[in-house]
Short mmCIF file of C-alpha atoms in Angstrom, two decimals:
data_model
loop_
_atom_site.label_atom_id
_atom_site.label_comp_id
_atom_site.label_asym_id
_atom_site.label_seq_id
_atom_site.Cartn_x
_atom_site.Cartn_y
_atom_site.Cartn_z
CA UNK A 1 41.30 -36.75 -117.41
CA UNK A 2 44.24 -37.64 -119.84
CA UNK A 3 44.33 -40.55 -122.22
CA UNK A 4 46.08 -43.54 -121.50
CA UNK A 5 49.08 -43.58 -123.75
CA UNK A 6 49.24 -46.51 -127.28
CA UNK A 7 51.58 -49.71 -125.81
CA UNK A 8 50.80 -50.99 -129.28
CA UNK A 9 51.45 -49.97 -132.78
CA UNK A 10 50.80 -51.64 -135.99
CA UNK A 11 53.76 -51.96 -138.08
CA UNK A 12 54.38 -51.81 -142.13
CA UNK A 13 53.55 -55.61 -142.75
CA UNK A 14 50.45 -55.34 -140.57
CA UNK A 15 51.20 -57.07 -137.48
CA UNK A 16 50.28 -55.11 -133.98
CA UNK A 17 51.58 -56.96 -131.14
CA UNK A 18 55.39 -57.62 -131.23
CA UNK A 19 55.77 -59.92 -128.01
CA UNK A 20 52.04 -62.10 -128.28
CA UNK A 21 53.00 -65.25 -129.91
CA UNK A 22 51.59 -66.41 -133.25
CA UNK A 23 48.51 -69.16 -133.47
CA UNK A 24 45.12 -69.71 -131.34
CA UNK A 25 45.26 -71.06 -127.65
CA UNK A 26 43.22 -73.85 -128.86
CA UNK A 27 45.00 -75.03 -131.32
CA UNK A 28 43.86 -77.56 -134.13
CA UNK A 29 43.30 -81.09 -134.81
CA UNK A 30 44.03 -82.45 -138.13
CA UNK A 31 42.08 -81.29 -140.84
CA UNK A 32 39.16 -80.50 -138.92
CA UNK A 33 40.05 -76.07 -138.32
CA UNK A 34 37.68 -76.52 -134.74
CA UNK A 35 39.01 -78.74 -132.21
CA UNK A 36 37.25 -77.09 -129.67
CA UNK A 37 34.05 -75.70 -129.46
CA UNK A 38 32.80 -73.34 -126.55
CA UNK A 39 29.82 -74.76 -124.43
CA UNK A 40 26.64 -72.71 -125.21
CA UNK A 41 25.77 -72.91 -121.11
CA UNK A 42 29.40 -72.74 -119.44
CA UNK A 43 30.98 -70.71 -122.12
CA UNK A 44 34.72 -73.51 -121.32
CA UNK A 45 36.06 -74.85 -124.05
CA UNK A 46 35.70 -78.30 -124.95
CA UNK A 47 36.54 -81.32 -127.15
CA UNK A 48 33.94 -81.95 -129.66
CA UNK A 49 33.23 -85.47 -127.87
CA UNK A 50 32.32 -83.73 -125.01
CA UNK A 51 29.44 -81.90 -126.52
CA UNK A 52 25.96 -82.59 -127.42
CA UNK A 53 23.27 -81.21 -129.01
CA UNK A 54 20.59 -79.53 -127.22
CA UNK A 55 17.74 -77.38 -128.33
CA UNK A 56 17.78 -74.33 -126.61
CA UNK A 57 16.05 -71.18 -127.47
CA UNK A 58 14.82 -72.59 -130.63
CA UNK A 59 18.22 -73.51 -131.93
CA UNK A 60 20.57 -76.89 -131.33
CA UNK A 61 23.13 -75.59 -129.07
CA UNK A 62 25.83 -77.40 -128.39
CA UNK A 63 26.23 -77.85 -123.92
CA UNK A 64 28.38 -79.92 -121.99
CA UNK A 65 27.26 -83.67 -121.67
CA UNK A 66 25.93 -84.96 -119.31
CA UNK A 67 26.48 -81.59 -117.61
CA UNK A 68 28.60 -78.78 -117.34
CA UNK A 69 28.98 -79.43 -113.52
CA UNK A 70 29.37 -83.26 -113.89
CA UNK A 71 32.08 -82.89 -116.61
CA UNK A 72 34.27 -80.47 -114.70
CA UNK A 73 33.82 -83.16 -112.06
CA UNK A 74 35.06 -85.74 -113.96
CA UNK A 75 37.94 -84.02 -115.79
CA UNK A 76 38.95 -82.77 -111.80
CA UNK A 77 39.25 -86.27 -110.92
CA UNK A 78 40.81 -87.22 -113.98
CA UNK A 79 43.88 -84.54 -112.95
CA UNK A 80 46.81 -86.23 -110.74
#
């Protein structure tokens, strides 16, 4: 069984991937660094004002609100 071979190679100022572009998918908003937070149930990404608090295993958790199935619903709707 052979090794696959390195696609990747980190060069002299540090960077690794030549062709991924710079940033974060998500983006930000402002001054606030997390525009998105990851539901604690779903795992999506969402806007902050689609979040709420819920205490879940002892901790708040931020979960979709109302719920992760009604929200997809809505946004699906929402789509043209």
């Amino acid at each position: 069984m052979s090794k696959d071979t390195v696609k990747t190679a980190i060069d002299s100022d540090g960077l690794r991937y030549l062709s991924k572009t710079p940033g974060s998918p998500f983006g930000s908003a402002g001054t606030h660094s997390a525009a998105t937070m990851s539901c604690f149930l779903c795992g999506k990404h969402r806007a902050r004002s689609q979040l709420k608090t819920r205490k879940l295993l002892g901790k708040s958790q931020l979960v979709c609100a109302p719920t992760c199935n009604e929200l997809e619903e809505q946004l699906r709707s929402s789509k043209p």
